[in-house]
CSV table of C-alpha atoms in Angstrom, one decimal:
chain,number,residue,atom,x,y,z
A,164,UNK,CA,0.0,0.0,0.0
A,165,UNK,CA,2.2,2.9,-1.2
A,166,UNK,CA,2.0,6.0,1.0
A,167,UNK,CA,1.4,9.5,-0.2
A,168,UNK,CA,4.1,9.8,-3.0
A,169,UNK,CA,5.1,13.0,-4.6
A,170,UNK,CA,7.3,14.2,-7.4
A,171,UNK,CA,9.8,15.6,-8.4
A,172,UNK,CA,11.6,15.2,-5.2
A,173,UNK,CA,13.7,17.7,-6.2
A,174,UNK,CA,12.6,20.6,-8.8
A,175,UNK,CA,15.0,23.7,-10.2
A,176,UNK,CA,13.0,26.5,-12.1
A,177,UNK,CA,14.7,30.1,-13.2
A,178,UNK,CA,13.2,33.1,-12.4
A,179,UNK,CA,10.1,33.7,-14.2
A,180,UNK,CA,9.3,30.1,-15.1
A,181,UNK,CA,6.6,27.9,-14.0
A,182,UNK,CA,6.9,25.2,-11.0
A,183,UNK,CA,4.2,22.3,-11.2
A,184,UNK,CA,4.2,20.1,-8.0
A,185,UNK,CA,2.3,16.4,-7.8
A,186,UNK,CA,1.1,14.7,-5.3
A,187,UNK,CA,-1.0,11.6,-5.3
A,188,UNK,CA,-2.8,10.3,-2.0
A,189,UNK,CA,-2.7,7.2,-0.4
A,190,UNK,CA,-5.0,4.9,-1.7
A,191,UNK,CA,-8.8,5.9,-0.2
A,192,UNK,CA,-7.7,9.4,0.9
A,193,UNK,CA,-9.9,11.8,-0.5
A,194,UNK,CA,-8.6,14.6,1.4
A,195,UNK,CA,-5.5,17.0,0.6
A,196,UNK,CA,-3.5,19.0,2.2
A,197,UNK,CA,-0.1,21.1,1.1
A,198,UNK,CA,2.4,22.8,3.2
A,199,UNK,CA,5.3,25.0,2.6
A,200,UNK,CA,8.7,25.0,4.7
A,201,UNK,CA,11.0,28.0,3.9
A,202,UNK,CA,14.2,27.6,4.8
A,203,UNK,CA,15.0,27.9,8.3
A,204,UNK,CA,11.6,28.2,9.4
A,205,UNK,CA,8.8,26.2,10.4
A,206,UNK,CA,6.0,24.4,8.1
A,207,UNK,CA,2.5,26.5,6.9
A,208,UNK,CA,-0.5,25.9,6.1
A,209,UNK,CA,-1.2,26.8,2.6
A,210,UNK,CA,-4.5,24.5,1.1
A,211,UNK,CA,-7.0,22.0,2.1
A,212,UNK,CA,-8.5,20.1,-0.7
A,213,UNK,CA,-10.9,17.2,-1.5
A,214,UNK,CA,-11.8,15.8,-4.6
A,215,UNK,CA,-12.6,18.4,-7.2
A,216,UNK,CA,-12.7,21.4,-4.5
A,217,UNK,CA,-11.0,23.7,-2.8
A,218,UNK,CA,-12.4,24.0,1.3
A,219,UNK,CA,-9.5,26.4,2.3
A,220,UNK,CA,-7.2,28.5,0.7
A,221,UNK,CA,-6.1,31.0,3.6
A,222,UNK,CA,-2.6,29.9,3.5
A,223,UNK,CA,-2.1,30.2,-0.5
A,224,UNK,CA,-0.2,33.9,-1.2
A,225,UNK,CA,-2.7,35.6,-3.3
A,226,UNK,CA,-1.1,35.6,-6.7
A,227,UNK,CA,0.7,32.9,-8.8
A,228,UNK,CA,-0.1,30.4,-6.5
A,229,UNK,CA,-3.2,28.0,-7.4
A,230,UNK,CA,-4.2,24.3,-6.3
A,231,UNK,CA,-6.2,22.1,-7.9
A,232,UNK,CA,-7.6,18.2,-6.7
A,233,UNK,CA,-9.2,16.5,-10.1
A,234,UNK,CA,-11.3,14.2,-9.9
A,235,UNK,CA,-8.5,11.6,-11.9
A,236,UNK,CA,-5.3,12.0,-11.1
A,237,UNK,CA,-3.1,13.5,-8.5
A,238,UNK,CA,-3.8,17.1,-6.7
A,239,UNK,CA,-1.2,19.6,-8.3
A,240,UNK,CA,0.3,22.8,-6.8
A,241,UNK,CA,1.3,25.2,-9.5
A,242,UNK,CA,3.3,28.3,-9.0
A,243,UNK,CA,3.5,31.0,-11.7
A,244,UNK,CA,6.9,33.2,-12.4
A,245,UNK,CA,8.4,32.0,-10.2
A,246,UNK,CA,10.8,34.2,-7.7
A,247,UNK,CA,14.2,33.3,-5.4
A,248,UNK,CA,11.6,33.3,-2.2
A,249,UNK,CA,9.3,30.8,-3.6
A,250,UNK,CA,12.8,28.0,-2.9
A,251,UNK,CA,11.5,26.1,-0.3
A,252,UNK,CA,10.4,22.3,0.5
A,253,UNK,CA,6.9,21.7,-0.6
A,254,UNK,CA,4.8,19.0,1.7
A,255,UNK,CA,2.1,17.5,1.0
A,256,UNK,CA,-0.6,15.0,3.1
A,257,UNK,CA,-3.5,12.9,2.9
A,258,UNK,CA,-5.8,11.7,5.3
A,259,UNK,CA,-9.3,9.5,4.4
A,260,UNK,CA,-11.2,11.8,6.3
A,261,UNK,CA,-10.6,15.3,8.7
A,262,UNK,CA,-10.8,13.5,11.6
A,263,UNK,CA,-8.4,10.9,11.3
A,264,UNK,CA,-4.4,11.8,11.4
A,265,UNK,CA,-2.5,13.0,8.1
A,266,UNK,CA,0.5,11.1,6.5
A,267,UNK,CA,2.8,13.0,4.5
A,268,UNK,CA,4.8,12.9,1.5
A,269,UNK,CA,8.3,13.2,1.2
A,270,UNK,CA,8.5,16.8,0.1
A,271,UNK,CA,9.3,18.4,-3.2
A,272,UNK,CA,12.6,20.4,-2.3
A,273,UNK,CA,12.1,23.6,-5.0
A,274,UNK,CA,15.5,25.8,-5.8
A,275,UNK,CA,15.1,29.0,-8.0
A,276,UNK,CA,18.0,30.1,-9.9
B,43,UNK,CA,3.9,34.7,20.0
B,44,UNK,CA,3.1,31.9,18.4
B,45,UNK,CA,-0.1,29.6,18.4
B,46,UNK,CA,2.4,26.7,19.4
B,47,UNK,CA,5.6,26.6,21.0
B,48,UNK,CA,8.2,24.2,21.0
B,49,UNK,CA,11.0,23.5,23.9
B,50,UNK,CA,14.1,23.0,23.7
B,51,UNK,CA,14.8,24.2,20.3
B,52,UNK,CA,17.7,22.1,20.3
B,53,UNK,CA,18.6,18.8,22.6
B,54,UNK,CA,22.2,16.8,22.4
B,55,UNK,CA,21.9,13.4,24.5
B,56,UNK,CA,23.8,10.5,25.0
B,57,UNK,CA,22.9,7.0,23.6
B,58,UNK,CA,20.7,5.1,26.7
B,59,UNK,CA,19.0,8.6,28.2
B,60,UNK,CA,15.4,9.6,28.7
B,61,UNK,CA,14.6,12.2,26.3
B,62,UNK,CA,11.8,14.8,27.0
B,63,UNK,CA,10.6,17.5,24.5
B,64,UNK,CA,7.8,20.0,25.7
B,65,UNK,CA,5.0,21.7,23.6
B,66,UNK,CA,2.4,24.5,24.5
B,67,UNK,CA,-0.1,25.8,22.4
B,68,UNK,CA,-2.4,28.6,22.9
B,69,UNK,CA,-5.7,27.9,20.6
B,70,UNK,CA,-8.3,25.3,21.7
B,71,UNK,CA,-7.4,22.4,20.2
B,72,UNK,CA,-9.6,18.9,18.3
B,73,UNK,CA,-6.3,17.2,18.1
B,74,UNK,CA,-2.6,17.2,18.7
B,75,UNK,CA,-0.2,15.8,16.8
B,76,UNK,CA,3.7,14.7,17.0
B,77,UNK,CA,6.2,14.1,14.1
B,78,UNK,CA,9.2,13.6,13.1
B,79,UNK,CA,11.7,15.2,10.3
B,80,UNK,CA,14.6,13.1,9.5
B,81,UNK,CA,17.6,14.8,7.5
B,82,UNK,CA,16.7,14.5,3.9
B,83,UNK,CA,12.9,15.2,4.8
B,84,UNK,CA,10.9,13.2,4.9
B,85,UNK,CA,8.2,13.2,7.4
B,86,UNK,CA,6.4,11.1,9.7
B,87,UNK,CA,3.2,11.5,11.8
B,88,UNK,CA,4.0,9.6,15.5
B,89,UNK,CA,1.2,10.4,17.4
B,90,UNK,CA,-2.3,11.9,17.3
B,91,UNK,CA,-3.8,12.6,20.9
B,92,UNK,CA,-6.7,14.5,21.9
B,93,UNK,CA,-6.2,13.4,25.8
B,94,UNK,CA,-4.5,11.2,28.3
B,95,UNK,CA,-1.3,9.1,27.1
B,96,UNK,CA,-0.2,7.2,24.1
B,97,UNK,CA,2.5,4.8,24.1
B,98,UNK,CA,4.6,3.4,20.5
B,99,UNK,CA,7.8,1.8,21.2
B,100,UNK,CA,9.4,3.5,22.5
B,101,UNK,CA,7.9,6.6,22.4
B,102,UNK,CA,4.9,8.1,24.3
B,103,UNK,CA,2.8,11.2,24.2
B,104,UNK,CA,1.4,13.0,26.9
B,105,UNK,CA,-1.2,16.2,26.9
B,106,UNK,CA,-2.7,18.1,29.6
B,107,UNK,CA,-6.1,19.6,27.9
B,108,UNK,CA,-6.3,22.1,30.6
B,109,UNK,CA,-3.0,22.9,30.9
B,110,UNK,CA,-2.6,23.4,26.9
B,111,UNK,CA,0.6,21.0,27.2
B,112,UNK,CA,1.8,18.3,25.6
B,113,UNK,CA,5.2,16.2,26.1
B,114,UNK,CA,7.0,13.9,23.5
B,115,UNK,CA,9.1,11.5,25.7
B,116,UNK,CA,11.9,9.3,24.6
B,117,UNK,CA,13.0,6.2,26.4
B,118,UNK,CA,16.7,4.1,25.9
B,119,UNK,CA,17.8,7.1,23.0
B,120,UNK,CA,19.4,5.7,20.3
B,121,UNK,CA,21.5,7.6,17.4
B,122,UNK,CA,18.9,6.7,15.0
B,123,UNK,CA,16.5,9.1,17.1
B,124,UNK,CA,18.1,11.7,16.0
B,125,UNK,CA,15.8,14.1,13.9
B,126,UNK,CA,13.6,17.2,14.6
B,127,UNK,CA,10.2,16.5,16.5
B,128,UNK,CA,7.8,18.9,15.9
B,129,UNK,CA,4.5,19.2,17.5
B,130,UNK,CA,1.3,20.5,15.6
B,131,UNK,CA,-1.8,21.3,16.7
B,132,UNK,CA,-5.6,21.1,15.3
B,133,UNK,CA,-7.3,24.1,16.2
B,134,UNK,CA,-11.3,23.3,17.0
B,135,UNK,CA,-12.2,26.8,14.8
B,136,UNK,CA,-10.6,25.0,12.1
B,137,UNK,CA,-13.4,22.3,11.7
B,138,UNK,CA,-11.4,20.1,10.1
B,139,UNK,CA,-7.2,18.6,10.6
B,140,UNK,CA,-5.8,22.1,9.4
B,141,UNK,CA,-2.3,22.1,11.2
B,142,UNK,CA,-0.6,24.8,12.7
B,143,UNK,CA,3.2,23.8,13.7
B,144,UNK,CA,5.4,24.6,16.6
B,145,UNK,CA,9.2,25.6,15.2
B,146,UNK,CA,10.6,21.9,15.8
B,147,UNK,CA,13.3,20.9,18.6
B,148,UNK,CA,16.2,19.4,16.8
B,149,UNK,CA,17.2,16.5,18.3
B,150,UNK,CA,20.9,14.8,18.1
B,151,UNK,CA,22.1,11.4,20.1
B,152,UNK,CA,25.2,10.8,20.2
B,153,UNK,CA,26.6,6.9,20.5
């Protein structure tokens, strides 16, 4: 039973381009969350998806940032033009419900030349 | 000040000693949760508690509802312990397992 498996584990973009992260949920998890560790600093919050919608966005920066959960295939965080202070590790979880514990990807480490 | 705080921030030990690493949090909480970051990333969810005491290996989890305190505890260290712990919390206003995380204590046992 694989476990929440993202990719690329490790991403490099230049300024300006666009960063597309995947993530695919365990088996039966219908629920997605993605975090974002900057370096040095602590994980945040940034979305909270299921299937085909977005419940909460409050921790998504307001522009070139967008999340989507499709119905087939894995959720996706996309970031647009990218900048330097977008490098950071990009988490993401999965849990079959909101009340039962998340489990976590490995990370997607993004570097921006 | 943030929602949840994390001490120490950093812990040496000895292989063989009892390990203690303390969270607070300041929001009413649904849930608290403890995990753990090894070098390279990856990350692993230990324990979810909403009260009372639970026990993995060697590893148990503590929380004091009233207090707004939990404890990660670490008995017979061994080097392969060594990673950061960090403790997260489910706020009730959240309605659902939205996660806001203490800093992380950044733990290394020596053999």
């Amino acid at each position: 039973n694989a476990g929440v498996m993202q990719n690329p584990r490790h991403l490099v973009r230049r300024r300006g381009q666009e960063a597309r992260l995947r993530c695919s949920p365990m088996k039966g998890h219908s629920h997605v969350y993605w975090y974002r560790q900057l370096p040095e600093e602590g994980l945040k919050f940034m979305v909270y998806l299921q299937k085909e919608n977005i419940i909460d966005e409050s921790g998504m920066p307001k522009e070139r940032f967008s999340a989507e959960f499709p119905k087939e295939g894995p959720s996706i965080l996309r970031i647009q033009q990218v900048v330097r202070g977008d490098s950071a590790a990009y988490f993401c979880a999965s849990s079959p419900n909101r009340d039962q514990p998340q489990h976590f990807g490995d990370g997607t480490r993004l570097s921006i030349l | 000040k943030n929602e949840v705080e994390q001490s120490p921030q950093n812990l040496t030990a000895q292989e063989g000693e009892f390990i203690t690493i303390n969270c607070s949090y300041s929001v009413g909480i649904s849930a608290l949760h403890w995990l753990q970051q090894h070098p390279g990333g990856g990350i692993v969810s230990l324990f979810m508690l909403s009260s009372g005491k639970k026990k993995h290996g060697r590893l148990i989890a503590t929380i004091n509802i009233q207090e707004k305190h939990s404890s990660l505890h670490i008995t017979a260290s061994h080097p392969r312990d060594s990673a950061v712990y960090i403790c997260a919390a489910s706020p009730i206003s959240g309605g659902y397992n939205k996660l806001i995380f203490g800093a992380g204590t950044r733990l290394a046992v020596h053999p």
